[in-house]
Short mmCIF file of C-alpha atoms in Angstrom, two decimals:
data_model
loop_
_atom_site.label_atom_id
_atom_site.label_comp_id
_atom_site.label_asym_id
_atom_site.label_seq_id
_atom_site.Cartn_x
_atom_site.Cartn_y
_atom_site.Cartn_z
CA UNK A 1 -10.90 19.42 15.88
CA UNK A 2 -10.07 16.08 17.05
CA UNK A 3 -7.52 14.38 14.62
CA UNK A 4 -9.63 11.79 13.51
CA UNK A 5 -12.40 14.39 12.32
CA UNK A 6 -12.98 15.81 9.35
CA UNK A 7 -11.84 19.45 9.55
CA UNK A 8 -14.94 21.82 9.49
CA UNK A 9 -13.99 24.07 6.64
CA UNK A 10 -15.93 23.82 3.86
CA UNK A 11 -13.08 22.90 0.83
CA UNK A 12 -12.29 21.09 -2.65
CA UNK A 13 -11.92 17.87 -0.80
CA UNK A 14 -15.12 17.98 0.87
CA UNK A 15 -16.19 17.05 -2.56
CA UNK A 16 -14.23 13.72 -2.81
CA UNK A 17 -17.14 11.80 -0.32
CA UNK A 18 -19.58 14.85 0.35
CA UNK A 19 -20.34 14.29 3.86
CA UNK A 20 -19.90 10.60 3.99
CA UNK A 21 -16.85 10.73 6.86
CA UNK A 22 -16.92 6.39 6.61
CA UNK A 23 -15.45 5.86 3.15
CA UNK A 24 -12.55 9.19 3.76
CA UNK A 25 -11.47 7.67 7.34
CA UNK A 26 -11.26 4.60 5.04
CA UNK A 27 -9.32 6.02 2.79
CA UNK A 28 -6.81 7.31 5.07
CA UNK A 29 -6.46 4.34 7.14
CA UNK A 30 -8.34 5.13 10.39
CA UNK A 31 -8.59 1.52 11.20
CA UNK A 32 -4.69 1.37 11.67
CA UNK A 33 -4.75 4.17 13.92
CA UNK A 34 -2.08 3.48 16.45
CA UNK A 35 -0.53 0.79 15.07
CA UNK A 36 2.69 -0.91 14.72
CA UNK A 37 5.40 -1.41 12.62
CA UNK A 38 4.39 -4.27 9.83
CA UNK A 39 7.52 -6.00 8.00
CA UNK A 40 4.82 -7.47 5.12
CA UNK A 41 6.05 -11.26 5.92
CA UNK A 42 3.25 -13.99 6.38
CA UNK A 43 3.60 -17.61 5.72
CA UNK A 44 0.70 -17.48 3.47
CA UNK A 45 -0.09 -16.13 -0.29
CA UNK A 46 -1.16 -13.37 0.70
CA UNK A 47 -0.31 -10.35 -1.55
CA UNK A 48 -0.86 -6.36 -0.99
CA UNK A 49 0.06 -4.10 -3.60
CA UNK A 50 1.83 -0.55 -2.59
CA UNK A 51 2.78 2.09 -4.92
CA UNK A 52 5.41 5.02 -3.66
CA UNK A 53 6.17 8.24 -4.53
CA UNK A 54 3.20 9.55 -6.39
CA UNK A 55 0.66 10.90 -7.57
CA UNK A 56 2.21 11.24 -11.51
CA UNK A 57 -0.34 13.29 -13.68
CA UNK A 58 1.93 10.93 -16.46
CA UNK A 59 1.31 7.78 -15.13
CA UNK A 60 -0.69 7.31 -12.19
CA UNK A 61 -3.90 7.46 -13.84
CA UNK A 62 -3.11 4.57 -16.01
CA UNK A 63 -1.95 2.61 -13.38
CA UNK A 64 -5.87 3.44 -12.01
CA UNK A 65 -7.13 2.33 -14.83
CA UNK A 66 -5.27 -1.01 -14.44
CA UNK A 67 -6.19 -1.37 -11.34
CA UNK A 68 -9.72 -1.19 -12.41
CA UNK A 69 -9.21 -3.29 -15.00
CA UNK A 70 -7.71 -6.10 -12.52
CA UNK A 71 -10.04 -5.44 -9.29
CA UNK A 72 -7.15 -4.78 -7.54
CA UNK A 73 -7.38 -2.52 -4.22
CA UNK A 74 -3.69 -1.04 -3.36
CA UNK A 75 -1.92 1.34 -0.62
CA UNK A 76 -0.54 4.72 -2.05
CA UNK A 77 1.77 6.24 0.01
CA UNK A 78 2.09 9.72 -0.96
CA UNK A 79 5.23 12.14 -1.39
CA UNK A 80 3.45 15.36 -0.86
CA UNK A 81 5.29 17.70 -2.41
CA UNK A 82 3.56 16.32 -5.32
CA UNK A 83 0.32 18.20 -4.66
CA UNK A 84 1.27 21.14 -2.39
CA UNK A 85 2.35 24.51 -4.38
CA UNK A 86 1.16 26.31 -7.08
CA UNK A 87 0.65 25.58 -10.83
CA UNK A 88 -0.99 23.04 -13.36
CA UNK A 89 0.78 20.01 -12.39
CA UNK A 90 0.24 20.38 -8.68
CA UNK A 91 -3.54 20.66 -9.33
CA UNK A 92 -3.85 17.87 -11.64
CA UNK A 93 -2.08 15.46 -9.22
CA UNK A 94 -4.27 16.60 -6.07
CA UNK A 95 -7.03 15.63 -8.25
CA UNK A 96 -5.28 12.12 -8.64
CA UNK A 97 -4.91 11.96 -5.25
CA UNK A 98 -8.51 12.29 -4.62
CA UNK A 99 -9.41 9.99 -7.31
CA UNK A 100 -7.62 7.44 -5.63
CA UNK A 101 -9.47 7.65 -2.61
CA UNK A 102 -12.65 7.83 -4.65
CA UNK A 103 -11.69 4.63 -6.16
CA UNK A 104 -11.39 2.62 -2.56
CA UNK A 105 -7.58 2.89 -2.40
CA UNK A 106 -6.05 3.20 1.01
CA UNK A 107 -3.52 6.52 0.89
CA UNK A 108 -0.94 7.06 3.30
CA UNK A 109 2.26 9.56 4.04
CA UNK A 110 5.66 9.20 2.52
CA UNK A 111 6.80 12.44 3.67
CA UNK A 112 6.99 15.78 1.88
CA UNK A 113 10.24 15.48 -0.18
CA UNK A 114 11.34 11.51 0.21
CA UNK A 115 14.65 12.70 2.89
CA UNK A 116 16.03 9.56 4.91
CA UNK A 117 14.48 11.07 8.02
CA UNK A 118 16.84 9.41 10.35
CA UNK A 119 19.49 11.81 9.10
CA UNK A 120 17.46 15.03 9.80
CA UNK A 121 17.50 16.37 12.69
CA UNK A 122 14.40 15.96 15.17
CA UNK A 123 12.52 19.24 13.99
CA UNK A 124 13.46 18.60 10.82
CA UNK A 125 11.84 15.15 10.76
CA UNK A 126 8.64 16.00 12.45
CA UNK A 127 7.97 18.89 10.09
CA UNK A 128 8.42 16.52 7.26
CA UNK A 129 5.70 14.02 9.04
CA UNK A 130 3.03 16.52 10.31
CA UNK A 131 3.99 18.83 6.73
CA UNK A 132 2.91 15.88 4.86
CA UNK A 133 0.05 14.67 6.93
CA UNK A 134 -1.54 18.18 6.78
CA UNK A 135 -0.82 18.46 3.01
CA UNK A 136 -2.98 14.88 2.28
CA UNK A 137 -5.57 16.20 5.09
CA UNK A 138 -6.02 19.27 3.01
CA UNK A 139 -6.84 17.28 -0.41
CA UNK A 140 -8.47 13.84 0.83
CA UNK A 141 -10.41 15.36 4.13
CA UNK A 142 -9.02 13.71 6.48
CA UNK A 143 -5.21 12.83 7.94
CA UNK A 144 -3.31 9.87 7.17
CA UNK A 145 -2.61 6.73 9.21
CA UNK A 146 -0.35 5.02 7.55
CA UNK A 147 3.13 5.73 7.03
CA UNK A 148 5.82 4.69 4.68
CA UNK A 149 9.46 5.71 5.62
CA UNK A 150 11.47 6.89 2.47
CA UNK A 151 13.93 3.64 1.84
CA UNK A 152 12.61 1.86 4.40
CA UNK A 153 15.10 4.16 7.00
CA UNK A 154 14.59 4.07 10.14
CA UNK A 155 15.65 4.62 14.00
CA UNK A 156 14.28 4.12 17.21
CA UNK A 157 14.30 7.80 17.40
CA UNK A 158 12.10 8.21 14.41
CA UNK A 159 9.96 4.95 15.43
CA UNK A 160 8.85 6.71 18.37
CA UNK A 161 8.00 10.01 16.62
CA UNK A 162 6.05 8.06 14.00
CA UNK A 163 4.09 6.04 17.35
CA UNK A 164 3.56 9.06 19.11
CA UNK A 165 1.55 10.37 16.34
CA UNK A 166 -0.21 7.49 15.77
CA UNK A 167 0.83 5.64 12.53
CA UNK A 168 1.47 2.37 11.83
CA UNK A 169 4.52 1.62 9.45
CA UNK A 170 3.82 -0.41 6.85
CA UNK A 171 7.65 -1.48 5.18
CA UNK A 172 7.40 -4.07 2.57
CA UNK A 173 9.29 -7.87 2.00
CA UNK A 174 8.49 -7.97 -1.69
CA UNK A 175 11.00 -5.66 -3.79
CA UNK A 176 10.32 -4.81 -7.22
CA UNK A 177 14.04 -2.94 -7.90
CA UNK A 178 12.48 -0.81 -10.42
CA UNK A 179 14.32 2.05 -9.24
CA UNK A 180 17.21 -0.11 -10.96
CA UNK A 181 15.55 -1.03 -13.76
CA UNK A 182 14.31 0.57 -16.89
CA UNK A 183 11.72 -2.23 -18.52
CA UNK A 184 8.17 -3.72 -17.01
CA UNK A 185 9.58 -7.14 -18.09
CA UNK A 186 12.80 -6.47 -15.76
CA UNK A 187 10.48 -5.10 -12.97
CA UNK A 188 8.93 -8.50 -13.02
CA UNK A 189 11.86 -10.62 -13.18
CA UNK A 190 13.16 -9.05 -10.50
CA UNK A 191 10.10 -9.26 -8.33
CA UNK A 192 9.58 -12.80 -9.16
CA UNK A 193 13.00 -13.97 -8.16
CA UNK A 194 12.62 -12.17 -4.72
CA UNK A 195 9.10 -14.18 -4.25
CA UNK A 196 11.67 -17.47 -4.78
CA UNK A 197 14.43 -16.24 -2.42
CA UNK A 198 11.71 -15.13 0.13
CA UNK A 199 9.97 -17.95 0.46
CA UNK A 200 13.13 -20.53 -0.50
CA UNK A 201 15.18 -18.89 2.41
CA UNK A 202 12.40 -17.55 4.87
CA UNK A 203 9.24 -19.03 4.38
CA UNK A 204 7.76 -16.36 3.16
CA UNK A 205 5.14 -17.42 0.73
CA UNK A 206 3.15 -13.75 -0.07
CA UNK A 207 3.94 -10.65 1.28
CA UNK A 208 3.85 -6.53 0.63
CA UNK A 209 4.86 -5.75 -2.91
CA UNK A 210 6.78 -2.27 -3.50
CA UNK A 211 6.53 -0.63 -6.85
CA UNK A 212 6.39 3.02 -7.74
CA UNK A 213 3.64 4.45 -10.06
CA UNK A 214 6.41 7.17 -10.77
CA UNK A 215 7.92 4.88 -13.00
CA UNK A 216 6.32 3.93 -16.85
CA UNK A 217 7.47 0.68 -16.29
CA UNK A 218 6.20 0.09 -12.35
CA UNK A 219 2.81 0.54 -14.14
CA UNK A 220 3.07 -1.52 -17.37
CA UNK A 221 4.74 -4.41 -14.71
CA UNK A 222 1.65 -4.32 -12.14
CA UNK A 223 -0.79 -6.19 -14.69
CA UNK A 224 1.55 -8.39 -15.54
CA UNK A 225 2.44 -9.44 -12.34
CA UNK A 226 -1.26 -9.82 -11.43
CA UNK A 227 -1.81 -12.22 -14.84
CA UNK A 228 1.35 -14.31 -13.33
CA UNK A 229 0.11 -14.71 -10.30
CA UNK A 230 -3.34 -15.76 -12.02
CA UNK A 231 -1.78 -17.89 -14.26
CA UNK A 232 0.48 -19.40 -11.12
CA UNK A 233 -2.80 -20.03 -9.40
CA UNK A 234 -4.40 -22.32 -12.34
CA UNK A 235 -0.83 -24.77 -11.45
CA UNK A 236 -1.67 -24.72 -7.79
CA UNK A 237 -4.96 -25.19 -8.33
CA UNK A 238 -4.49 -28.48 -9.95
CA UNK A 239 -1.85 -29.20 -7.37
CA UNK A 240 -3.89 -28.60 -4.38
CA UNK A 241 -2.27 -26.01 -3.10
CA UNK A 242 -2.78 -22.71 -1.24
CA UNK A 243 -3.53 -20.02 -3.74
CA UNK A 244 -2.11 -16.27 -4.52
CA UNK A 245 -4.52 -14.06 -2.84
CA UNK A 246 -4.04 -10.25 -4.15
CA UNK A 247 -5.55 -8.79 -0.50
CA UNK A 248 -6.71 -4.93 0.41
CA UNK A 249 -6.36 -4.86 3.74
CA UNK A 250 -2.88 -4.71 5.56
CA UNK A 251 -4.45 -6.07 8.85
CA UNK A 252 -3.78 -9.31 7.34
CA UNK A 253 -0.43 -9.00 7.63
CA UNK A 254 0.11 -7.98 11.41
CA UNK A 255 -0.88 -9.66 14.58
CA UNK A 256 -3.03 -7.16 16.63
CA UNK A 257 -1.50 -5.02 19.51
CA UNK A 258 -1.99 -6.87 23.21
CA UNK A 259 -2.06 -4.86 25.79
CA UNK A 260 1.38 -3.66 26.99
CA UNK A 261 2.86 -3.40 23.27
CA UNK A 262 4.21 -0.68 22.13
CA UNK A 263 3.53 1.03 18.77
CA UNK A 264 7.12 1.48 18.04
CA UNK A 265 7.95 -2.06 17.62
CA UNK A 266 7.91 -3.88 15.05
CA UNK A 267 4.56 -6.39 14.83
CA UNK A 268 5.13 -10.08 14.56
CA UNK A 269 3.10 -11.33 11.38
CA UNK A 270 -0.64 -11.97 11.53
CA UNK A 271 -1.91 -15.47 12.08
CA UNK A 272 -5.29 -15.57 10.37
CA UNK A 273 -7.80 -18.37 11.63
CA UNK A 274 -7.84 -21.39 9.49
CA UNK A 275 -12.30 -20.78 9.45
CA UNK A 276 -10.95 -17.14 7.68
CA UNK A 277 -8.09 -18.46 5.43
CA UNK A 278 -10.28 -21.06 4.25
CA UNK A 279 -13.19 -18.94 3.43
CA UNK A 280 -10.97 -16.48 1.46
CA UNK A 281 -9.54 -20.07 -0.26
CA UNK A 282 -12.98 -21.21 -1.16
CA UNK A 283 -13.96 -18.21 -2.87
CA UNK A 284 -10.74 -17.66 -4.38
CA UNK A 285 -10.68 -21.33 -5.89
CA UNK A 286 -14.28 -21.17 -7.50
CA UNK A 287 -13.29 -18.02 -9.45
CA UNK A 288 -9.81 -19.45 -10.49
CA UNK A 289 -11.45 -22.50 -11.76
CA UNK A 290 -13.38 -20.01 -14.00
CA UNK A 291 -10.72 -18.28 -15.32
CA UNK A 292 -8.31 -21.27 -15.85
CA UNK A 293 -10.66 -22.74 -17.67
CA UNK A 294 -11.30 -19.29 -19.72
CA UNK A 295 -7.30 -19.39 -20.18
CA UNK A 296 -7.22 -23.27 -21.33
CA UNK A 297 -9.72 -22.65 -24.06
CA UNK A 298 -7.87 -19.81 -25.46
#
């Protein structure tokens, strides 16, 4: 069957839409089909949240709940060897998996096992691609089109690989460091002074955000980093400033492909019309004026 198909056996993960083929190539990213490689900077306050490394049958579901909690969409780039094998805690964590689709969350491939893939040889590194591809396919209904290379590693050789199957990269400009950290209130330190530097030394005013709903902490962090943000807003609100805009769609962050780019480049950022920006603005100010004024009452 054609790879962006559903396959035609009947299985668990037909379950996860029924036959509705829109909302699973949504969920695995059709619309970035053939992509390029996206960096996360943008000028504006734009911000995407992307969790790594999952699903946890210990903490990802609370981190859905959050989410939920927040109306916040996210990307979750999958390590598959999470929910291929046998046993209890495979099975729970393919049902995560699913749930996340089922929730409107974008899912993409972080490999099988998390190796550096520009140290494997090439075999090696396509089996860990299509492995992991085939793995989400088998659980979510349909493949992957995103991609997420494990520490951000990468080569021209594995660039190309990654092209020729179709998947657009999507690295991040927003670290968390809590892989370094042990504490939500360090995760957010940490990702707030990168916010500074980035936009102090690049002007980089929003970006990608990388946490890891792997880690207790990751997940405790996210709302609090959403309330900051929130709570940011109600000061640039009064300032008249351009406002934090927590964002599902990664399109917003790449410019389009023209004809005669290549997929194995790296994207220069998106420049959103001002007619979009300010519609997104307009709606975004009306409901912060609400809740700033739900805030200053408390």
């Amino acid at each position: 069957a054609p790879a962006s198909t559903l396959a035609p056996e009947r299985r668990e993960a037909d379950m996860v839409f029924g036959h509705d083929e829109t909302r699973v190539r949504h969920a695995v990213g059709e619309a970035f089909r053939g992509g390029r490689i996206v960096t996360g900077a943008t000028p504006h306050r734009l911000i995407l949240f992307t969790f790594d490394d999952g699903p946890d049958r210990r903490s990802t579901p609370r981190l859905l709940r959050y989410l939920d909690e927040t109306g916040v969409r996210a990307v979750f780039f999958v390590t598959t060897s999470r929910i291929e094998g046998l046993g209890s805690r495979v099975d729970t964590q393919a049902d995560i998996l699913r749930d996340i689709a089922r929730r409107g969350h974008l899912v993409g491939s972080h490999t099988v096992d998390h190796p550096q893939l520009p140290l494997l040889e090439t075999d090696e590194a396509i089996a860990q691609i299509e492995e992991s591809q085939a793995a989400i396919e088998r659980v979510v209904g349909a493949r992957p089109w995103l991609f997420r290379p494990p520490g951000g590693s990468r080569s021209p050789r594995v660039d190309r690989l990654l092209a020729d199957r179709g998947y657009t990269q999507l690295l991040w400009n927003l670290g968390s460091g809590d892989f370094q950290v042990r504490t939500a209130d360090d995760v957010v330190d940490t990702w707030r002074r990168v916010l500074e530097r980035r936009e102090r030394e690049n002007g980089e005013r929003g970006g990608i955000i990388l946490l890891h709903d792997t880690h207790p902490w990751s997940v405790e962090a996210f709302p609090r980093i959403v309330d900051w943000l929130r709570r940011r807003n109600c000061e640039l609100l009064d300032q008249g400033e351009e406002l934090y805009d927590i964002v599902d769609d990664p399109a917003l962050f790449f410019a389009a492909r023209q004809s005669g780019d290549d997929a194995s480049t790296e994207a220069a950022p998106a420049t959103p019309t001002e007619t979009v920006l300010a519609l997104r603005q307009r709606r975004l100010r009306a409901e912060a004026r609400q809740r700033c004024q739900r805030l200053a009452t408390r």
